[in-house]
mmCIF file with all atom_site columns, C-alpha atoms in Angstrom:
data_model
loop_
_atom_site.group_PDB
_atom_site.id
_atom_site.type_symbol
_atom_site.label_atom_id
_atom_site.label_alt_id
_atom_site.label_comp_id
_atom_site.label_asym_id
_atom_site.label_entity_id
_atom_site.label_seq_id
_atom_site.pdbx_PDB_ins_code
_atom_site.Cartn_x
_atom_site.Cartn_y
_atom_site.Cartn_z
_atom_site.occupancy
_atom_site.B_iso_or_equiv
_atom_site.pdbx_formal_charge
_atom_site.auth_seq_id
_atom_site.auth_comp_id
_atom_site.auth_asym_id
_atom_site.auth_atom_id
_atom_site.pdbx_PDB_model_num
ATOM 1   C CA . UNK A 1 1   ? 99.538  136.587 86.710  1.00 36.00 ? 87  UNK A CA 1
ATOM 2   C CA . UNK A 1 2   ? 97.795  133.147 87.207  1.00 57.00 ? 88  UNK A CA 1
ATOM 3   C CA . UNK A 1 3   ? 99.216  130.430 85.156  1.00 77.00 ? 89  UNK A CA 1
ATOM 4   C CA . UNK A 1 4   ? 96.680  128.728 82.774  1.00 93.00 ? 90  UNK A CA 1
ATOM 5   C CA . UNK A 1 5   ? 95.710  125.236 83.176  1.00 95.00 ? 91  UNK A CA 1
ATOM 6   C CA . UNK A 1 6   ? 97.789  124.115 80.357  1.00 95.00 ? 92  UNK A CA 1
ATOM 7   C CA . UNK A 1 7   ? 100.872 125.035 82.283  1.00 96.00 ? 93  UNK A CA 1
ATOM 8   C CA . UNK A 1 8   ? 99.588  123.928 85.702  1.00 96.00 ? 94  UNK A CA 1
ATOM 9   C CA . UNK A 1 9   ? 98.947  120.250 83.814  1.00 96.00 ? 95  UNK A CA 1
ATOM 10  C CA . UNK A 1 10  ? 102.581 120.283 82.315  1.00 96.00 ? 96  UNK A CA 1
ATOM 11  C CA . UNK A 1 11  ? 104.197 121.300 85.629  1.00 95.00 ? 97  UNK A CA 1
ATOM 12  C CA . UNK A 1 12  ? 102.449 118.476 87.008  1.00 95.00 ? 98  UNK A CA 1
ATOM 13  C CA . UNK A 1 13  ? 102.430 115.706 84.848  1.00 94.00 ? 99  UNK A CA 1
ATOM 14  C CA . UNK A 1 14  ? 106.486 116.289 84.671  1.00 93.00 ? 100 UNK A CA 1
ATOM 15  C CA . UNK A 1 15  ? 106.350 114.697 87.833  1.00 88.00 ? 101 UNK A CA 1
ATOM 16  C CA . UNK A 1 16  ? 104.558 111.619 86.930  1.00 84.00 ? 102 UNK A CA 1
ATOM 17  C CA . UNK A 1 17  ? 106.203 111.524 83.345  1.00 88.00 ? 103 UNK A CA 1
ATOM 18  C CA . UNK A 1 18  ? 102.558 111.124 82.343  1.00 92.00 ? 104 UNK A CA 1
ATOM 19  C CA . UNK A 1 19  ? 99.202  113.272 82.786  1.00 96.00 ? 105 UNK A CA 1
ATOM 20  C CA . UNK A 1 20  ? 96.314  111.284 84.259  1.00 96.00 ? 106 UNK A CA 1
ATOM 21  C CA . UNK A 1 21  ? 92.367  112.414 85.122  1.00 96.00 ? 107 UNK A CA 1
ATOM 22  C CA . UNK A 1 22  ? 92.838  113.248 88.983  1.00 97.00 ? 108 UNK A CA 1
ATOM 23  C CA . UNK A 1 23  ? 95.821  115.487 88.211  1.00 97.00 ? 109 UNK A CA 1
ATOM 24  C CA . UNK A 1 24  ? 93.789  117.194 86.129  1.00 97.00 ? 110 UNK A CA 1
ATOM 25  C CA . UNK A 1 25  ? 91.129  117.625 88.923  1.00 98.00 ? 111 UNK A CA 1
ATOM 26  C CA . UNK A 1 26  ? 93.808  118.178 91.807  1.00 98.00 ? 112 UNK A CA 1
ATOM 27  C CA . UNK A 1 27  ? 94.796  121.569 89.475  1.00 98.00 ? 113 UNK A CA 1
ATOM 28  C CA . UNK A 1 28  ? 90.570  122.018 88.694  1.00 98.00 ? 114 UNK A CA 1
ATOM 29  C CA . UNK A 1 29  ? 89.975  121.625 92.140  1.00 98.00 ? 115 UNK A CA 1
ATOM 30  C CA . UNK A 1 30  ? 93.148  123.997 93.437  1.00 98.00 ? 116 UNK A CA 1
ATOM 31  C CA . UNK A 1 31  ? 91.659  126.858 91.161  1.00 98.00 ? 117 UNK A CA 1
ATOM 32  C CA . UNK A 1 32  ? 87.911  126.888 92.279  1.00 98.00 ? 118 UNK A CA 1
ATOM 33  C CA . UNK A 1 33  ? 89.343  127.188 95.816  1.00 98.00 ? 119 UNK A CA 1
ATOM 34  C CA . UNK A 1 34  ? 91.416  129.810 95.369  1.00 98.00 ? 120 UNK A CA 1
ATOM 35  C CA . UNK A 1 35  ? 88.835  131.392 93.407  1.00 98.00 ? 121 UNK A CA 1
ATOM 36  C CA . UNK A 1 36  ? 86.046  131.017 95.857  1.00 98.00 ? 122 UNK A CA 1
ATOM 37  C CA . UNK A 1 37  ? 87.984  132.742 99.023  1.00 98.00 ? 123 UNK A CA 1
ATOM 38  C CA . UNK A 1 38  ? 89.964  135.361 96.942  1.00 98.00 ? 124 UNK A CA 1
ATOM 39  C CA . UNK A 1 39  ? 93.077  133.767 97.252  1.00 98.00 ? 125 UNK A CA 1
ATOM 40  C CA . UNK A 1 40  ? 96.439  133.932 95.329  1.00 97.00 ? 126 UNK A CA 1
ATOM 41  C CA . UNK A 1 41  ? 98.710  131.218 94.166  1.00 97.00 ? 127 UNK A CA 1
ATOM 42  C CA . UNK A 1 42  ? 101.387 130.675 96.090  1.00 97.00 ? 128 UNK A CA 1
ATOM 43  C CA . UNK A 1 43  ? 100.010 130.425 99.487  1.00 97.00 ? 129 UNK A CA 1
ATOM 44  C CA . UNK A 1 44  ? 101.589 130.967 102.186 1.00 96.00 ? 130 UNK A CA 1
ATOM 45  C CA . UNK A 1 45  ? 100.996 130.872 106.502 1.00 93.00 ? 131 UNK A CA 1
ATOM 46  C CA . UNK A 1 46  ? 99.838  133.930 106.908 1.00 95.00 ? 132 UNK A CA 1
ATOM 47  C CA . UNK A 1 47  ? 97.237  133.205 103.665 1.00 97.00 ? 133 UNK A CA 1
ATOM 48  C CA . UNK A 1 48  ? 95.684  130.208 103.543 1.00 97.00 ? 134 UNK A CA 1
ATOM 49  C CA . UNK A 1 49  ? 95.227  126.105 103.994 1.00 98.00 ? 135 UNK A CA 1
ATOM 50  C CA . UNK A 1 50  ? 94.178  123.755 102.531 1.00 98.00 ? 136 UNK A CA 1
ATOM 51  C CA . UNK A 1 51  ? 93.250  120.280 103.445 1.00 98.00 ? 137 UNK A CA 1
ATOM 52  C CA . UNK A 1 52  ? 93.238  117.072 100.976 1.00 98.00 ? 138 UNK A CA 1
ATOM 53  C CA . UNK A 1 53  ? 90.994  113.676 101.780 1.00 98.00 ? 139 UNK A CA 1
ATOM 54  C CA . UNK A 1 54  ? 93.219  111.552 99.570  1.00 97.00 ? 140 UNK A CA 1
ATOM 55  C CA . UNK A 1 55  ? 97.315  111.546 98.361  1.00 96.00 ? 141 UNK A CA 1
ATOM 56  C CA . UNK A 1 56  ? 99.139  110.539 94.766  1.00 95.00 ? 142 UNK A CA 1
ATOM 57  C CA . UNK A 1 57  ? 98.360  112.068 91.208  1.00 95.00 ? 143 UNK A CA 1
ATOM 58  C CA . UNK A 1 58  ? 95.668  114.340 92.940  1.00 97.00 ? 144 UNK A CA 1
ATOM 59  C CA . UNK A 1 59  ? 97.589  116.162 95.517  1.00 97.00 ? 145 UNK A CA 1
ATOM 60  C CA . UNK A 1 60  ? 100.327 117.021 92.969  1.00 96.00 ? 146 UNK A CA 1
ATOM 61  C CA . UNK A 1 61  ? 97.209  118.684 90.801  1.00 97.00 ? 147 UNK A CA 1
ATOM 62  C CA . UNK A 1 62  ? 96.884  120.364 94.440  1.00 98.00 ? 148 UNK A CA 1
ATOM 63  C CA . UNK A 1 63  ? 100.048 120.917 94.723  1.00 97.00 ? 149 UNK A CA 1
ATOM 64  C CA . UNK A 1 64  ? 100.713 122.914 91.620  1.00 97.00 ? 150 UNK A CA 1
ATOM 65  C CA . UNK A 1 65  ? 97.428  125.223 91.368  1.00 98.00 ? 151 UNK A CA 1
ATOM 66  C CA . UNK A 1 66  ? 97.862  126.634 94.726  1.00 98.00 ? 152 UNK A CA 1
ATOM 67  C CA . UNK A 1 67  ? 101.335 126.349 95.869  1.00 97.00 ? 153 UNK A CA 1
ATOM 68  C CA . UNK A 1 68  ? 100.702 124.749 98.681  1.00 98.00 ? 154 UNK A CA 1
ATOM 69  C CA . UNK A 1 69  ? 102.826 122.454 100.349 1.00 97.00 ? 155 UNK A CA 1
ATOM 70  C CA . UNK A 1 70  ? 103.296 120.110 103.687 1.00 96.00 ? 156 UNK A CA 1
ATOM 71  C CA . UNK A 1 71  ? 106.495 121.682 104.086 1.00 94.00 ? 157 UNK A CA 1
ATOM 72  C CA . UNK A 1 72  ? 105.358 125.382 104.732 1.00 95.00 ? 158 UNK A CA 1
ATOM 73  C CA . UNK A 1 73  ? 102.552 124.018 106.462 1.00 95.00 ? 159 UNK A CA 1
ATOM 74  C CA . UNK A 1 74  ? 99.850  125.389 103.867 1.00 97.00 ? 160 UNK A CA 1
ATOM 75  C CA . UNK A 1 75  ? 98.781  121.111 102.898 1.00 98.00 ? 161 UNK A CA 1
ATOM 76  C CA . UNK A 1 76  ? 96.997  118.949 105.174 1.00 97.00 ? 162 UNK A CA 1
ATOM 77  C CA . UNK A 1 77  ? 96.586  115.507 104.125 1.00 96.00 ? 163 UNK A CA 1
ATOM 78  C CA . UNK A 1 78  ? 93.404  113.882 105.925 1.00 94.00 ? 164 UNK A CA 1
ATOM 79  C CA . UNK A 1 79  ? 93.497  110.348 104.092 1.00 95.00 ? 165 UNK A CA 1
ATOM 80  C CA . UNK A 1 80  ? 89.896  109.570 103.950 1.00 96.00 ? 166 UNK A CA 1
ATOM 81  C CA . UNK A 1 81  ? 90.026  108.314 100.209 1.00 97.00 ? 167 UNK A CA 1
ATOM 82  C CA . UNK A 1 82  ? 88.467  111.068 98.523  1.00 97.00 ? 168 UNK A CA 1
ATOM 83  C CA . UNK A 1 83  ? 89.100  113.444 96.024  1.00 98.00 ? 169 UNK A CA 1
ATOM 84  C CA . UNK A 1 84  ? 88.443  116.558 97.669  1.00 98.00 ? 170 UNK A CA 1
ATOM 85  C CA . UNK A 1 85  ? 89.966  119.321 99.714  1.00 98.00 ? 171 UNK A CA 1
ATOM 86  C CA . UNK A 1 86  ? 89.091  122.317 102.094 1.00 98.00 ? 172 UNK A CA 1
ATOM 87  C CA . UNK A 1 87  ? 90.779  125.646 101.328 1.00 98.00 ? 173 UNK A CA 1
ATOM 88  C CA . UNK A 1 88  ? 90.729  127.876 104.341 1.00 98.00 ? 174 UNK A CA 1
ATOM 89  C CA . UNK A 1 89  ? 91.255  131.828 104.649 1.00 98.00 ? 175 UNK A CA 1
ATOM 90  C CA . UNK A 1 90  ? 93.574  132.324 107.673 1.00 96.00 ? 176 UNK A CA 1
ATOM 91  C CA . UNK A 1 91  ? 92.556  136.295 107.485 1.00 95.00 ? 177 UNK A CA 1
ATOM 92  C CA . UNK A 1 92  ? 88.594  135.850 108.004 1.00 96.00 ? 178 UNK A CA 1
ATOM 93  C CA . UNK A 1 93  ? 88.544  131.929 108.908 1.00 95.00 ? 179 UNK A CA 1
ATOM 94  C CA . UNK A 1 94  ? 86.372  130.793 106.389 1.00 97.00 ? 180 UNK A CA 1
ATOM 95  C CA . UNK A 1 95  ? 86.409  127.316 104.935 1.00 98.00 ? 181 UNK A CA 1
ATOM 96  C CA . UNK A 1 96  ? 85.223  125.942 101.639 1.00 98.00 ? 182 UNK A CA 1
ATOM 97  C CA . UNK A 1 97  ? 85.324  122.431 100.520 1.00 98.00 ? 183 UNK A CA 1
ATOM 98  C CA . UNK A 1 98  ? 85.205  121.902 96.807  1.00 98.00 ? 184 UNK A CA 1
ATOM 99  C CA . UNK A 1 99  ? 84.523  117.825 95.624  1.00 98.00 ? 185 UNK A CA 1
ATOM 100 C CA . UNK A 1 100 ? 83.562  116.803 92.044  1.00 98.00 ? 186 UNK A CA 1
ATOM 101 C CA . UNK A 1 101 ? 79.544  116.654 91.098  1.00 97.00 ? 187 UNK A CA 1
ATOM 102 C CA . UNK A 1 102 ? 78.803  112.932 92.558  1.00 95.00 ? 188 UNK A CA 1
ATOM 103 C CA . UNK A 1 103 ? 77.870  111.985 88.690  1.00 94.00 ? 189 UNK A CA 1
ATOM 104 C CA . UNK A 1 104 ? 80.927  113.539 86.808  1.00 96.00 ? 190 UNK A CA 1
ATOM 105 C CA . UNK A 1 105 ? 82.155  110.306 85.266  1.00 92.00 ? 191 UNK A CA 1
ATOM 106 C CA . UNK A 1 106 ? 78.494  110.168 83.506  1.00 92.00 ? 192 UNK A CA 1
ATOM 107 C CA . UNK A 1 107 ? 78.606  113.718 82.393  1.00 94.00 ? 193 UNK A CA 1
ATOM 108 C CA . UNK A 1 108 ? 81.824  113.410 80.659  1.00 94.00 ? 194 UNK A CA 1
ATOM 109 C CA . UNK A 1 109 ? 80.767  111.596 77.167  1.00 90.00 ? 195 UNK A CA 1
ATOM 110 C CA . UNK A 1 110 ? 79.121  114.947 76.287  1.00 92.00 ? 196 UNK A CA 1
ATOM 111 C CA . UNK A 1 111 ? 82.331  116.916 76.543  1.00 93.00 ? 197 UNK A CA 1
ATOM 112 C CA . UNK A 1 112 ? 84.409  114.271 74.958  1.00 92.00 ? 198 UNK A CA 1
ATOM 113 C CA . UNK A 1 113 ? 82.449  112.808 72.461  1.00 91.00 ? 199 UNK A CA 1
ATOM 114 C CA . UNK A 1 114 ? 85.513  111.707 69.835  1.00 92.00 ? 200 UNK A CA 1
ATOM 115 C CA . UNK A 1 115 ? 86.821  109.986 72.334  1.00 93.00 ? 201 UNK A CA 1
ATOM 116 C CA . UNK A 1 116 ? 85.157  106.095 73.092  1.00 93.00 ? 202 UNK A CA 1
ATOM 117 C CA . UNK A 1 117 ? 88.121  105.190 76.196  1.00 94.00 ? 203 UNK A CA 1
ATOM 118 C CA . UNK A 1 118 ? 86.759  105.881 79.598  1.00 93.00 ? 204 UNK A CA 1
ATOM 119 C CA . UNK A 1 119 ? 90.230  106.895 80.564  1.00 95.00 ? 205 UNK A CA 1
ATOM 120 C CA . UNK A 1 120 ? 91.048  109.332 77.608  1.00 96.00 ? 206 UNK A CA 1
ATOM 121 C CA . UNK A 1 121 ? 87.498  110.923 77.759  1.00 96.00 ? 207 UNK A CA 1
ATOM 122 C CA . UNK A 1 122 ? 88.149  111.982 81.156  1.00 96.00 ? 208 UNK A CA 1
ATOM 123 C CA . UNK A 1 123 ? 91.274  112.881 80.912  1.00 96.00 ? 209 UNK A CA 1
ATOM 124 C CA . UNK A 1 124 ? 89.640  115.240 78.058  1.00 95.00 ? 210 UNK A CA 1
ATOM 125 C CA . UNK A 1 125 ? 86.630  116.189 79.323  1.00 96.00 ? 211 UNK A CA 1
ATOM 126 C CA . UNK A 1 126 ? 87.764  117.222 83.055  1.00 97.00 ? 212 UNK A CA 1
ATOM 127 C CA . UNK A 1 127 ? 89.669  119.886 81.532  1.00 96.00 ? 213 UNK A CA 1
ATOM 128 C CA . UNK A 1 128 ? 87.112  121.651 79.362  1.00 94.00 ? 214 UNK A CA 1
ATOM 129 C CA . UNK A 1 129 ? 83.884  121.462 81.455  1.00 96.00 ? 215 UNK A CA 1
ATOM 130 C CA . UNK A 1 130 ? 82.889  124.846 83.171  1.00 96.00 ? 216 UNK A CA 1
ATOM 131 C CA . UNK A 1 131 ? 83.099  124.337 87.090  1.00 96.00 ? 217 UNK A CA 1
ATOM 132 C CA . UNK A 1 132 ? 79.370  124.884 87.463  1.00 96.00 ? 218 UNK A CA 1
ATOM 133 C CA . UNK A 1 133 ? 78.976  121.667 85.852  1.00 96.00 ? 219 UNK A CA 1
ATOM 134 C CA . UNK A 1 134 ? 81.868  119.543 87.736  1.00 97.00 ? 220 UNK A CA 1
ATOM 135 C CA . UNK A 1 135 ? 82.532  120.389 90.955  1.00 98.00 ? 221 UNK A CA 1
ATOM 136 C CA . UNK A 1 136 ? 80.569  121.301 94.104  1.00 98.00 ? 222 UNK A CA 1
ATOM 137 C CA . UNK A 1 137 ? 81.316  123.972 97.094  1.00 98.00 ? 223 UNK A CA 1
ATOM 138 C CA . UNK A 1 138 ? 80.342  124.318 100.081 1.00 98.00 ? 224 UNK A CA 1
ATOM 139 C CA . UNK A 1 139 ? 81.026  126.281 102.934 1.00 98.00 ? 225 UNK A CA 1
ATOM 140 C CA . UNK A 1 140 ? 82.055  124.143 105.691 1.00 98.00 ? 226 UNK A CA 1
ATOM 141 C CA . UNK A 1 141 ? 83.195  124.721 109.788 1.00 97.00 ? 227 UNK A CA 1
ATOM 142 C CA . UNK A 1 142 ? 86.697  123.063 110.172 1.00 96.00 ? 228 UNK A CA 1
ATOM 143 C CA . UNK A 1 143 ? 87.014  120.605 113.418 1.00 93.00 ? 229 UNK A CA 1
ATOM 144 C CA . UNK A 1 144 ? 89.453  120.959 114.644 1.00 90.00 ? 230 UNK A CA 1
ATOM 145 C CA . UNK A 1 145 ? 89.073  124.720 114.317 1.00 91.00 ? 231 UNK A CA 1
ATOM 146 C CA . UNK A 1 146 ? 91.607  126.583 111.885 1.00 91.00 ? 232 UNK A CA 1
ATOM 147 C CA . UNK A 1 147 ? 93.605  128.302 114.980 1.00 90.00 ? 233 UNK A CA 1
ATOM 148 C CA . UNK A 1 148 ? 93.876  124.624 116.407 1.00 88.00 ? 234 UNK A CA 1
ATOM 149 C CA . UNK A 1 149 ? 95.014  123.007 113.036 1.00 89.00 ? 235 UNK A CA 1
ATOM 150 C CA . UNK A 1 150 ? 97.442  125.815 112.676 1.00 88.00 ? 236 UNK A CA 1
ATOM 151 C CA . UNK A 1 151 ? 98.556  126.112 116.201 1.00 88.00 ? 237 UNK A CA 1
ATOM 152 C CA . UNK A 1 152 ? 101.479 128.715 117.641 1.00 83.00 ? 238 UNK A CA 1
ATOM 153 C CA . UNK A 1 153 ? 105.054 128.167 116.962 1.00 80.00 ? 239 UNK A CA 1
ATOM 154 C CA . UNK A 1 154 ? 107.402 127.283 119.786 1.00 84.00 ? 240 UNK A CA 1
ATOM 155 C CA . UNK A 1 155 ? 104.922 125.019 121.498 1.00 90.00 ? 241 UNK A CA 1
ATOM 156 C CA . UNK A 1 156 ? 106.478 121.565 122.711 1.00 94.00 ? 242 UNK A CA 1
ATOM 157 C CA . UNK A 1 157 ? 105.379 119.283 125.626 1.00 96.00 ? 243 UNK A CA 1
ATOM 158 C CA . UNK A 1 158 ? 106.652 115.521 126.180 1.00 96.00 ? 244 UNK A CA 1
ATOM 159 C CA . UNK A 1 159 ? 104.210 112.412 126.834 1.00 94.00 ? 245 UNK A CA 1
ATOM 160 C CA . UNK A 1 160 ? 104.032 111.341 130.044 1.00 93.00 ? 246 UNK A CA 1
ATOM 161 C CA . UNK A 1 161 ? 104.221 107.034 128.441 1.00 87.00 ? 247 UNK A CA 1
ATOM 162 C CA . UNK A 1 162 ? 106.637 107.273 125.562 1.00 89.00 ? 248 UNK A CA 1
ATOM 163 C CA . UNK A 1 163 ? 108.933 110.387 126.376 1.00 92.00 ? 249 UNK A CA 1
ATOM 164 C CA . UNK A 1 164 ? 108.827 111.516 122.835 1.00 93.00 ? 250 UNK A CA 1
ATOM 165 C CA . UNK A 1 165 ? 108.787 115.575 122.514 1.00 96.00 ? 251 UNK A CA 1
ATOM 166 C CA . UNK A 1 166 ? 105.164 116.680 120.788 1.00 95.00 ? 252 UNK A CA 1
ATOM 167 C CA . UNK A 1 167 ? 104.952 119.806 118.499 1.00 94.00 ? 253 UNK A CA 1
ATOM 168 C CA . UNK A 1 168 ? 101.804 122.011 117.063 1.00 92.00 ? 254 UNK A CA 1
ATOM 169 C CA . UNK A 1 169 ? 99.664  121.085 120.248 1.00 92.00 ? 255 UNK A CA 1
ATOM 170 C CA . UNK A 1 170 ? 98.794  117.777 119.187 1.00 92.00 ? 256 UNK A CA 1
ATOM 171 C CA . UNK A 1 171 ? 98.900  116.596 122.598 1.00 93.00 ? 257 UNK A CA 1
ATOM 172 C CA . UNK A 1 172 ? 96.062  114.774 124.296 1.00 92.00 ? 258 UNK A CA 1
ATOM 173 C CA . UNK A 1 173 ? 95.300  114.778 128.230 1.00 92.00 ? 259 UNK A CA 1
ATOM 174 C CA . UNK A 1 174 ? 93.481  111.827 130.009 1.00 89.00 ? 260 UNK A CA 1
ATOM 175 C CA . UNK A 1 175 ? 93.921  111.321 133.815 1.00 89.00 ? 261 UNK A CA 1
ATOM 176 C CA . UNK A 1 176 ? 96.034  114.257 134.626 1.00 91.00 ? 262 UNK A CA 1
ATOM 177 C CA . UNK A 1 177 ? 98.869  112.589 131.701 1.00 92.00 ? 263 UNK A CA 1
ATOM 178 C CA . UNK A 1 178 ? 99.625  114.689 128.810 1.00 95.00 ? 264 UNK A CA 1
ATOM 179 C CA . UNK A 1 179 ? 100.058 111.981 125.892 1.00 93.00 ? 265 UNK A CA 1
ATOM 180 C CA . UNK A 1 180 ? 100.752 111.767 122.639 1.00 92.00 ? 266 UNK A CA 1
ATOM 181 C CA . UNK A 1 181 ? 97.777  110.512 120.163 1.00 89.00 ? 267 UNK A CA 1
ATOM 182 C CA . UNK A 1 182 ? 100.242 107.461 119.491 1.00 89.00 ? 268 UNK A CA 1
ATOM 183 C CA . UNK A 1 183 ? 99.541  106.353 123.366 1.00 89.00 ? 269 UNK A CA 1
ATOM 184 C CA . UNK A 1 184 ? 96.330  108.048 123.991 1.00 88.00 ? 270 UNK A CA 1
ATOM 185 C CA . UNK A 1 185 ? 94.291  106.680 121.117 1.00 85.00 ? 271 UNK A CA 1
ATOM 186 C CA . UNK A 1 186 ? 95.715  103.644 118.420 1.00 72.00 ? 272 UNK A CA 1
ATOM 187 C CA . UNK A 1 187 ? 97.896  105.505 116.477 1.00 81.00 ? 273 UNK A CA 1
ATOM 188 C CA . UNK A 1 188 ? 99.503  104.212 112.848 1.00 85.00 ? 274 UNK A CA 1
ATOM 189 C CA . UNK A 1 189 ? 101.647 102.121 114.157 1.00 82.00 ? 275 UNK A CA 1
ATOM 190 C CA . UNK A 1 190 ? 102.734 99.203  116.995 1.00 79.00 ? 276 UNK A CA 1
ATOM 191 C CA . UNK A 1 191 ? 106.291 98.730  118.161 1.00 76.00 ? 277 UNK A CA 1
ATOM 192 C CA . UNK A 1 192 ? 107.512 95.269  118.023 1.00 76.00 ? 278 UNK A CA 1
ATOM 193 C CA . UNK A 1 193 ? 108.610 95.118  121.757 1.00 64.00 ? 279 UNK A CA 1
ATOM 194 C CA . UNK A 1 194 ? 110.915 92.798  123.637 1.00 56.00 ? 280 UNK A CA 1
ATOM 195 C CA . UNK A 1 195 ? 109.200 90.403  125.753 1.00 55.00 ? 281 UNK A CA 1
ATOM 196 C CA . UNK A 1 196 ? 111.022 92.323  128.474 1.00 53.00 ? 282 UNK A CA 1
ATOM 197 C CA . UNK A 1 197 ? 109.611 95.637  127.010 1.00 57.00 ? 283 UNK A CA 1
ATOM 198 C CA . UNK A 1 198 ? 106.657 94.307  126.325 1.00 52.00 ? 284 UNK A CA 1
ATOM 199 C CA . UNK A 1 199 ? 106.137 93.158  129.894 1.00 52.00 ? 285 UNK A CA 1
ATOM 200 C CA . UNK A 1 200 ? 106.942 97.200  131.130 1.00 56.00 ? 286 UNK A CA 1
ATOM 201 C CA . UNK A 1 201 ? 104.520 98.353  128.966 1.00 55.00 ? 287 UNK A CA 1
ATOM 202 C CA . UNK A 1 202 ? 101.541 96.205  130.297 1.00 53.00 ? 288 UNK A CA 1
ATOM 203 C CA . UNK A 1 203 ? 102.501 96.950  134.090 1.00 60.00 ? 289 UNK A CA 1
ATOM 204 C CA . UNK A 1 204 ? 102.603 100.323 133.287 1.00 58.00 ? 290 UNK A CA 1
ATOM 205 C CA . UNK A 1 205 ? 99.086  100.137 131.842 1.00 54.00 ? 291 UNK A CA 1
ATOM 206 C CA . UNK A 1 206 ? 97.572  98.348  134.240 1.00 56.00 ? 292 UNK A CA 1
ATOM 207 C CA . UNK A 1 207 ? 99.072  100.577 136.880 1.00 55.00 ? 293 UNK A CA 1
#
């Protein structure tokens, strides 16, 4: 059986010590996924994915609705400072991305009318409102594609510049080189070199 949304809020909020407005749209948001593609809390590989545009209070929302995690590779977190996500079926490959109605924070006076704070109106209102009213799907094409994103177990290459081993077929290829997206592209990071290093590393690039 499903749990309600009273327990999904409680599981989650245990982990903040508190219960705030995105949590509650993480777990509203986890639910109209799983509803729209059929799909059963936990997931798991063989199941389903999905993929959140932001982290914090809203992925644990995420987190607890659908039972996905980063750790059985069923959460994707694509940063792009949004509250939205992609749930995927791994059986038939579709993909539906589910994002609040672009003016939910005016709609929510109406469903919280007692209650004058922004914060606590939300925080009210967000879980009471039918879906039709707060959130949007739609039916989206995954890029990469969901066999790429989920890749084939087993895989590992090393990049040609750094050395370092690369799982999940994440490498890139430029030149004949098979690199890693840290030395193909700018990845997240720089590495305060030596001068001595830092010397290798433009001769090698300019070589």
């Amino acid at each position: 059986m499903s749990a309600s949304l009273t327990d999904l809020l409680r599981r989650s909020s245990a982990r903040h010590d508190h219960l705030c407005p995105r949590q509650v749209l993480g777990a509203r948001i986890g639910l109209a996924g799983l509803r729209a593609l059929d799909l059963s809390s936990p997931l798991n590989k063989t199941t389903g994915l999905v993929i959140i545009e932001t982290d914090g209070c809203f992925a644990d929302g995420i987190e607890v609705a659908t039972g996905a995690t980063v750790g059985h590779r069923t959460l994707r977190v694509n940063d792009l400072g949004k509250i939205a996500a992609t749930f995927a079926d791994v059986k038939t490959g579709r993909a539906v991305r589910v994002s609040p109605v672009l003016d939910l924070r005016d709609l929510v006076a109406a469903h919280a009318l007692a209650e004058p704070r922004r914060y606590f109106a939300q925080l009210q209102a967000y879980q009471s409102m039918p879906d039709e009213e707060m959130l949007r799907l739609q039916d989206v094409i995954l890029n990469p594609s969901l066999r790429g994103l989920v890749s084939r177990p087993g895989l590992r290459v090393n990049c040609d510049y750094c050395g370092e081993e690369i799982i999940n077929e994440r490498e890139m290829h430029a030149d004949g080189a098979t690199l890693c997206r840290s030395c193909a592209e700018s990845g997240y990071y720089l590495i305060k070199s030596s001068p001595v290093e830092m010397y290798a590393i433009l001769n090698r690039q300019s070589t």
